[in-house]
C-alpha positions as a printed NumPy array, in Angstrom:
array([[-18.027,  -8.392,  18.847],
       [-17.404,  -5.403,  16.579],
       [-19.242,  -5.623,  13.272],
       [-16.958,  -4.72 ,  10.363],
       [-19.989,  -3.575,   8.371],
       [-20.949,  -0.86 ,  10.848],
       [-19.983,   2.791,  10.227],
       [-16.666,   4.   ,  11.607],
       [-14.42 ,   7.049,  11.514],
       [-10.812,   7.824,  10.725],
       [-10.243,  10.891,  12.841],
       [-12.799,  13.369,  11.512],
       [-13.33 ,  11.379,   8.32 ],
       [-16.556,   9.307,   8.457],
       [-16.373,   5.831,   6.918],
       [-19.327,   3.741,   5.749],
       [-17.806,   0.578,   7.244],
       [-14.615,  -0.814,   8.784],
       [-13.315,  -2.475,   5.615],
       [-10.358,  -0.947,   3.801],
       [ -9.322,  -1.795,   0.267],
       [ -5.586,  -2.403,   0.604],
       [ -3.147,  -0.886,  -1.902],
       [ -2.3  ,  -3.327,  -4.702],
       [  0.027,  -2.709,  -7.636],
       [ -1.894,  -3.468, -10.839],
       [  0.286,  -1.916, -13.605],
       [ -2.53 ,  -0.149, -15.482],
       [ -1.108,   3.388, -15.53 ],
       [  0.241,   5.006, -18.688],
       [  3.916,   4.53 , -19.51 ],
       [  4.801,   7.824, -17.812],
       [  2.935,   6.895, -14.605],
       [ -0.227,   8.899, -15.293],
       [ -3.39 ,   7.181, -14.007],
       [ -5.814,   6.147, -16.734],
       [ -9.59 ,   6.226, -17.182],
       [ -9.552,   2.441, -16.712],
       [ -8.078,   2.979, -13.251],
       [-10.863,   5.428, -12.437],
       [-13.424,   2.802, -13.426],
       [-11.677,   0.114, -11.347],
       [-11.589,   2.157,  -8.16 ],
       [-15.104,   3.549,  -8.578],
       [-16.39 ,  -0.034,  -8.849],
       [-14.948,  -0.663,  -5.363],
       [-16.163,   2.533,  -3.702],
       [-18.255,   0.496,  -1.257],
       [-15.131,   0.047,   0.877],
       [-15.064,   2.241,   3.946],
       [-11.698,   3.508,   2.718],
       [ -9.701,   2.809,  -0.443],
       [ -5.925,   3.08 ,  -0.189],
       [ -4.875,   3.484,  -3.797],
       [ -1.954,   1.556,  -5.213],
       [  1.605,   2.724,  -4.672],
       [  2.588,   5.875,  -6.531],
       [  6.224,   6.911,  -6.809],
       [  7.307,  10.343,  -5.538],
       [ 10.089,  10.71 ,  -8.118],
       [ 11.4  ,   9.081, -11.29 ],
       [ 14.277,   7.208,  -9.669],
       [ 11.947,   5.495,  -7.225],
       [ 10.03 ,   3.71 ,  -9.991],
       [  9.777,  -0.047,  -9.586],
       [  7.997,  -1.691, -12.539],
       [  6.561,  -0.698, -15.929],
       [  3.164,   1.005, -16.   ],
       [  2.973,   1.78 , -12.295],
       [  1.441,   5.029, -11.087],
       [  3.377,   8.108, -10.024],
       [  2.68 ,  11.435,  -8.309],
       [  5.459,  13.852,  -9.249],
       [  4.177,  15.8  , -12.294],
       [  1.111,  17.922, -13.096],
       [ -0.045,  15.167, -15.478],
       [  0.017,  12.666, -12.627],
       [ -2.057,  14.998, -10.471],
       [ -4.625,  15.471, -13.239],
       [ -4.853,  11.724, -13.808],
       [ -5.351,  10.978, -10.132],
       [ -7.952,  13.75 ,  -9.939],
       [-10.062,  11.821, -12.464],
       [ -9.777,   8.766, -10.211],
       [-10.704,  10.551,  -6.98 ],
       [-13.59 ,  12.364,  -8.673],
       [-15.012,   9.038,  -9.88 ],
       [-14.664,   7.425,  -6.449],
       [-16.142,  10.415,  -4.638],
       [-19.104,  10.465,  -7.042],
       [-19.657,   6.792,  -6.169],
       [-19.612,   7.635,  -2.444],
       [-16.077,   6.443,  -1.635],
       [-13.086,   7.791,   0.302],
       [ -9.453,   7.507,  -0.835],
       [ -5.92 ,   7.754,   0.501],
       [ -2.903,   7.385,  -1.811],
       [  0.035,   5.174,  -0.929],
       [  3.411,   6.778,  -1.678],
       [  6.219,   4.323,  -2.357],
       [  9.87 ,   4.597,  -3.408],
       [ 11.248,   1.321,  -4.733],
       [ 14.827,   1.743,  -3.583],
       [ 16.812,  -1.216,  -4.895],
       [ 13.621,  -2.634,  -6.451],
       [ 14.026,  -0.834,  -9.734],
       [ 15.985,  -1.085, -12.974],
       [ 17.525,   1.359, -15.457],
       [ 15.528,  -0.308, -18.237],
       [ 12.347,   0.865, -16.488],
       [ 13.255,   4.183, -14.865],
       [ 16.294,   5.315, -16.825],
       [ 18.216,   5.524, -13.544],
       [ 20.403,   3.284, -11.441],
       [ 18.354,   2.612,  -8.29 ],
       [ 19.22 ,   4.214,  -4.972],
       [ 19.258,   2.258,  -1.713],
       [ 20.638,   2.473,   1.832],
       [ 23.612,   0.295,   0.82 ],
       [ 24.887,  -1.21 ,  -2.446],
       [ 23.155,  -4.544,  -1.853],
       [ 21.237,  -5.814,  -4.908],
       [ 17.886,  -7.529,  -4.899],
       [ 18.637, -11.293,  -4.906],
       [ 16.304, -11.977,  -7.79 ],
       [ 15.326, -10.852, -11.255],
       [ 13.024,  -7.885, -11.729],
       [ 10.313,  -7.275, -14.309],
       [ 11.157,  -4.557, -16.873],
       [  9.73 ,  -3.468, -20.249],
       [ 12.07 ,  -6.095, -21.739],
       [ 10.853,  -8.896, -19.467],
       [ 12.58 , -10.268, -16.373],
       [ 16.192,  -9.103, -16.026],
       [ 18.827,  -9.522, -13.31 ],
       [ 18.682,  -6.852, -10.627],
       [ 21.436,  -4.23 , -10.648],
       [ 23.601,  -3.1  ,  -7.756],
       [ 22.006,   0.075,  -6.38 ],
       [ 23.919,   3.213,  -5.501],
       [ 24.321,   3.906,  -1.801],
       [ 22.353,   7.033,  -0.934],
       [ 24.379,  10.071,   0.044],
       [ 23.251,  12.593,   2.644],
       [ 22.046,  14.795,  -0.226],
       [ 20.116,  11.871,  -1.753],
       [ 18.409,  11.271,   1.582],
       [ 17.428,  14.914,   2.   ],
       [ 16.128,  15.089,  -1.583],
       [ 14.089,  11.91 ,  -1.168],
       [ 12.507,  13.146,   2.064],
       [ 11.571,  16.356,   0.254],
       [ 10.139,  14.36 ,  -2.669],
       [  7.849,  12.422,  -0.322],
       [  6.573,  15.684,   1.159],
       [  6.002,  17.19 ,  -2.3  ],
       [  4.196,  14.027,  -3.422],
       [  1.889,  14.265,  -0.408],
       [  0.981,  17.843,  -1.305],
       [  0.251,  16.755,  -4.878],
       [ -1.927,  13.916,  -3.591],
       [ -4.091,  16.36 ,  -1.655],
       [ -4.239,  18.572,  -4.761],
       [ -5.407,  15.493,  -6.679],
       [ -8.341,  15.043,  -4.317],
       [ -7.133,  12.369,  -1.909],
       [ -8.217,  12.563,   1.725],
       [ -4.658,  11.723,   2.753],
       [ -1.625,   9.543,   2.042],
       [ -0.055,   6.342,   3.299],
       [  3.751,   6.276,   3.598],
       [  4.895,   2.829,   2.47 ],
       [  7.532,   1.522,   4.89 ],
       [  6.865,  -2.158,   4.192],
       [  7.22 ,  -5.069,   1.756],
       [ 10.91 ,  -4.586,   1.006],
       [ 10.78 ,  -1.162,  -0.637],
       [ 13.089,   1.762,   0.18 ],
       [ 11.928,   2.635,   3.689],
       [ 11.823,  -1.034,   4.648],
       [ 15.322,  -1.414,   3.203],
       [ 16.514,   1.188,   5.701],
       [ 14.81 ,  -0.77 ,   8.502],
       [ 16.369,  -4.136,   7.627],
       [ 19.819,  -5.214,   8.769],
       [ 20.709,  -7.056,   5.569],
       [ 19.955,  -4.093,   3.273],
       [ 21.108,  -1.27 ,   5.566],
       [ 24.826,  -1.71 ,   6.209],
       [ 25.52 ,   1.952,   6.788],
       [ 27.842,   3.173,   9.528],
       [ 26.36 ,   6.674,   9.768],
       [ 23.349,   7.844,  11.799],
       [ 20.952,   6.046,   9.4  ],
       [ 22.73 ,   2.783,  10.115],
       [ 23.074,   3.29 ,  13.848],
       [ 19.327,   4.002,  14.068],
       [ 17.637,   2.124,  11.24 ],
       [ 14.256,   3.707,  12.038],
       [ 15.581,   7.221,  11.402],
       [ 14.838,   7.463,   7.673],
       [ 11.235,   6.291,   8.023],
       [ 10.653,   8.736,  10.867],
       [ 12.143,  11.637,   8.902],
       [  9.986,  10.861,   5.865],
       [  6.821,  10.623,   7.961],
       [  7.637,  13.831,   9.841],
       [  8.149,  15.696,   6.548],
       [  4.919,  14.368,   5.049],
       [  2.974,  15.222,   8.206],
       [  4.405,  18.744,   8.189],
       [  3.43 ,  19.132,   4.526],
       [ -0.255,  18.129,   4.718],
       [ -1.077,  17.685,   8.407],
       [ -0.598,  14.508,  10.49 ],
       [ -4.329,  13.77 ,  10.477],
       [ -3.976,  13.056,   6.735],
       [ -1.024,  10.646,   7.079],
       [ -0.878,   6.897,   7.637],
       [  2.105,   4.528,   7.692],
       [  2.275,   0.948,   6.441],
       [  4.583,  -1.536,   8.194],
       [  5.257,  -5.246,   7.653],
       [  7.063,  -6.56 ,  10.751],
       [  8.992,  -9.73 ,  10.05 ],
       [  7.986,  -9.941,   6.374],
       [ 10.836, -11.327,   4.255],
       [  9.431, -10.464,   0.826],
       [ 11.889,  -8.964,  -1.687],
       [ 14.899, -10.426,   0.09 ],
       [ 14.435,  -8.606,   3.407],
       [ 15.973,  -9.854,   6.667],
       [ 15.332,  -7.404,   9.495],
       [ 17.342,  -9.287,  12.083],
       [ 15.74 ,  -7.75 ,  15.18 ],
       [ 12.024,  -7.425,  14.453],
       [ 10.932,  -7.638,  18.093],
       [ 13.136,  -4.673,  19.033],
       [ 12.874,  -2.695,  15.814],
       [  9.131,  -2.131,  15.563],
       [  8.353,  -1.125,  19.141],
       [ 11.114,   1.474,  18.764],
       [  9.691,   2.705,  15.461],
       [  6.137,   2.856,  16.805],
       [  7.369,   4.796,  19.845],
       [  9.029,   7.341,  17.534],
       [  5.885,   7.725,  15.404],
       [  3.461,   7.86 ,  18.336],
       [  3.842,  11.583,  19.197],
       [  3.134,  12.718,  15.632],
       [ -0.667,  12.348,  15.829],
       [ -0.975,  10.349,  12.609],
       [ -4.218,   9.151,  11.033],
       [ -3.348,   5.481,  11.343],
       [ -0.82 ,   2.664,  11.458],
       [ -1.339,  -0.138,   8.922],
       [  0.115,  -3.589,   9.681],
       [  0.607,  -6.079,   6.844],
       [ -0.058,  -9.804,   7.462],
       [ -1.201,  -9.05 ,  10.984],
       [ -1.507, -12.036,  13.321],
       [ -3.903, -11.197,  16.167],
       [ -2.365, -13.946,  18.298],
       [  1.241, -12.756,  17.963],
       [  2.888, -11.014,  20.932],
       [  4.295,  -8.275,  18.65 ],
       [  0.81 ,  -7.449,  17.312],
       [ -0.503,  -7.14 ,  20.857],
       [  2.487,  -5.03 ,  21.878],
       [  2.018,  -2.627,  18.968],
       [ -1.727,  -2.383,  19.615],
       [ -1.116,  -1.588,  23.278],
       [  1.415,   1.131,  22.507],
       [ -0.294,   2.762,  19.498],
       [ -2.877,   5.325,  20.674],
       [ -4.568,   5.921,  17.345],
       [ -6.341,   3.989,  14.622],
       [ -4.827,   0.612,  13.77 ],
       [ -5.539,  -0.943,  10.369],
       [ -4.733,  -4.646,  10.198],
       [ -4.325,  -6.771,   7.07 ],
       [ -4.911, -10.504,   7.655],
       [ -3.268, -13.506,   6.026],
       [ -6.015, -15.297,   4.1  ],
       [ -5.378, -18.926,   3.216],
       [ -8.619, -19.145,   1.273],
       [-10.798, -16.563,  -0.433],
       [-14.287, -17.383,   0.77 ],
       [-16.976, -15.319,   2.45 ],
       [-16.569, -17.365,   5.631],
       [-12.781, -17.015,   5.711],
       [-12.889, -13.242,   5.181],
       [-15.618, -12.817,   7.789],
       [-13.691, -14.883,  10.342],
       [-10.351, -13.156,   9.731],
       [-11.88 ,  -9.685,   9.936],
       [-13.675, -10.389,  13.189],
       [-10.564, -11.963,  14.758],
       [ -8.574,  -8.804,  14.056],
       [-11.296,  -6.483,  15.317],
       [-11.694,  -8.563,  18.471],
       [ -7.919,  -8.312,  18.999],
       [ -8.048,  -4.512,  18.909],
       [ -7.776,  -3.511,  15.257],
       [-10.031,  -0.608,  14.296],
       [-10.2  ,  -1.262,  10.558],
       [ -9.443,  -4.323,   8.42 ],
       [ -7.574,  -4.023,   5.119],
       [ -8.313,  -6.59 ,   2.403],
       [ -6.48 ,  -6.978,  -0.878],
       [ -7.414,  -9.905,  -3.118],
       [-11.041, -10.076,  -1.926],
       [-11.568,  -6.5  ,  -3.174],
       [ -9.579,  -7.202,  -6.332],
       [-11.925,  -9.995,  -7.42 ],
       [-15.147,  -8.572,  -5.956],
       [-16.062,  -4.988,  -6.817],
       [-19.108,  -5.376,  -4.556],
       [-17.27 ,  -7.133,  -1.721],
       [-19.075,  -5.263,   1.054],
       [-22.473,  -6.253,  -0.36 ],
       [-21.405,  -9.887,  -0.722],
       [-20.2  , -10.028,   2.876],
       [-23.381,  -8.381,   4.122],
       [-25.518, -10.941,   2.277],
       [-23.241, -13.915,   2.912],
       [-22.981, -14.376,  -0.851],
       [-20.111, -16.358,  -2.412],
       [-17.015, -14.536,  -3.663],
       [-15.645, -14.522,  -7.199],
       [-12.635, -16.723,  -7.839],
       [ -9.49 , -14.706,  -8.45 ],
       [ -7.687, -15.06 , -11.764],
       [ -4.038, -15.005, -10.702],
       [ -2.525, -14.673, -14.168],
       [ -4.127, -11.235, -14.49 ],
       [ -2.847,  -9.786, -11.214],
       [  0.02 ,  -7.774, -12.687],
       [  1.933,  -6.908, -15.835],
       [ -0.727,  -7.829, -18.405],
       [ -2.646,  -4.536, -18.591],
       [ -6.144,  -3.968, -19.911],
       [ -9.596,  -4.619, -18.502],
       [ -9.299,  -8.421, -18.244],
       [ -8.875,  -9.462, -14.653],
       [ -9.229,  -5.812, -13.638],
       [-12.591,  -4.173, -14.317],
       [-14.436,  -7.237, -15.652],
       [-15.015,  -9.07 , -12.363],
       [-18.812,  -9.297, -12.058],
       [-20.947,  -7.844,  -9.278],
       [-23.873,  -9.872,  -7.96 ],
       [-26.389,  -8.076, -10.154],
       [-24.24 ,  -8.71 , -13.229],
       [-24.102, -12.436, -12.448],
       [-27.861, -12.634, -11.95 ],
       [-28.472, -10.831, -15.258],
       [-26.094, -13.194, -17.07 ],
       [-27.804, -16.227, -15.514],
       [-31.283, -15.038, -16.573],
       [-30.074, -14.396, -20.124],
       [-28.676, -17.927, -20.316],
       [-31.938, -19.366, -18.944]])
């Protein structure tokens, strides 16, 4: 049995353990997308993770999803992220940055632009904006020029991420955002080459990012079969083996699977065909030390190299220490996950030492 607390490596990058803090949108950036000092504190608190994948940052203005999310397309964004990476590095951590374009998950009230998408198919739901929840708008179908410009924006964002001090970047092709919209049959109704081969856009983006900063600095996040944000892929079992086969020759840092099921045939097929590092994110039905320990070991035993955890890291800045000691986990406060801003439910989750100090003061 592989111990998730033992040291590991991501290519030439040494990691203190096999636990990865998964990217989670927390809406604590400034209004223009610049990371804040509060974000630097939040990530530095969690530097015990073997690797932190920072929350999604948009590569351009039109790709913005929600208010107060981070971005990486101006010098101010780079400077803000540099404060974050400096704080994490000083605390002994390692960071990648996730790059995400929202596609149809966006609104003119937030970005100032009508969203772009593979096809003019709106999100079948409301979307959060600075004015509260509003009906989604019909996105504009991307032209060939839009596609080329967006690929170039991803590559430029990757270069800025390295300038900002990140070890590398994760291309977000999951969870119903733009690249996943190209992969899915219900959101990609194109009749051109990007419709005939729905993996093409993701592959072109990844190739451009790898050429910009080196493939050893690039990971890709996928969510096979996930229906979040109105996605219906239609042919998951065919789609992802084809995509993985196209990505395989690039020599990437890793592949990151969302909601990975170690018992599923598709997980086993992807693991068998992917020659490099595989990061797997489990589905956790309960947030306890025992549940996290069990899920992590199941994935490692099934062939994952690293295990990505979201909510456990969100509520436990010292998660690695708690798991090592078998200590109980903090309860998560769901109402503070997104949209509210500020330190509450963000940087105020206690570490074990903080709890012990509070208990002794009460006594």
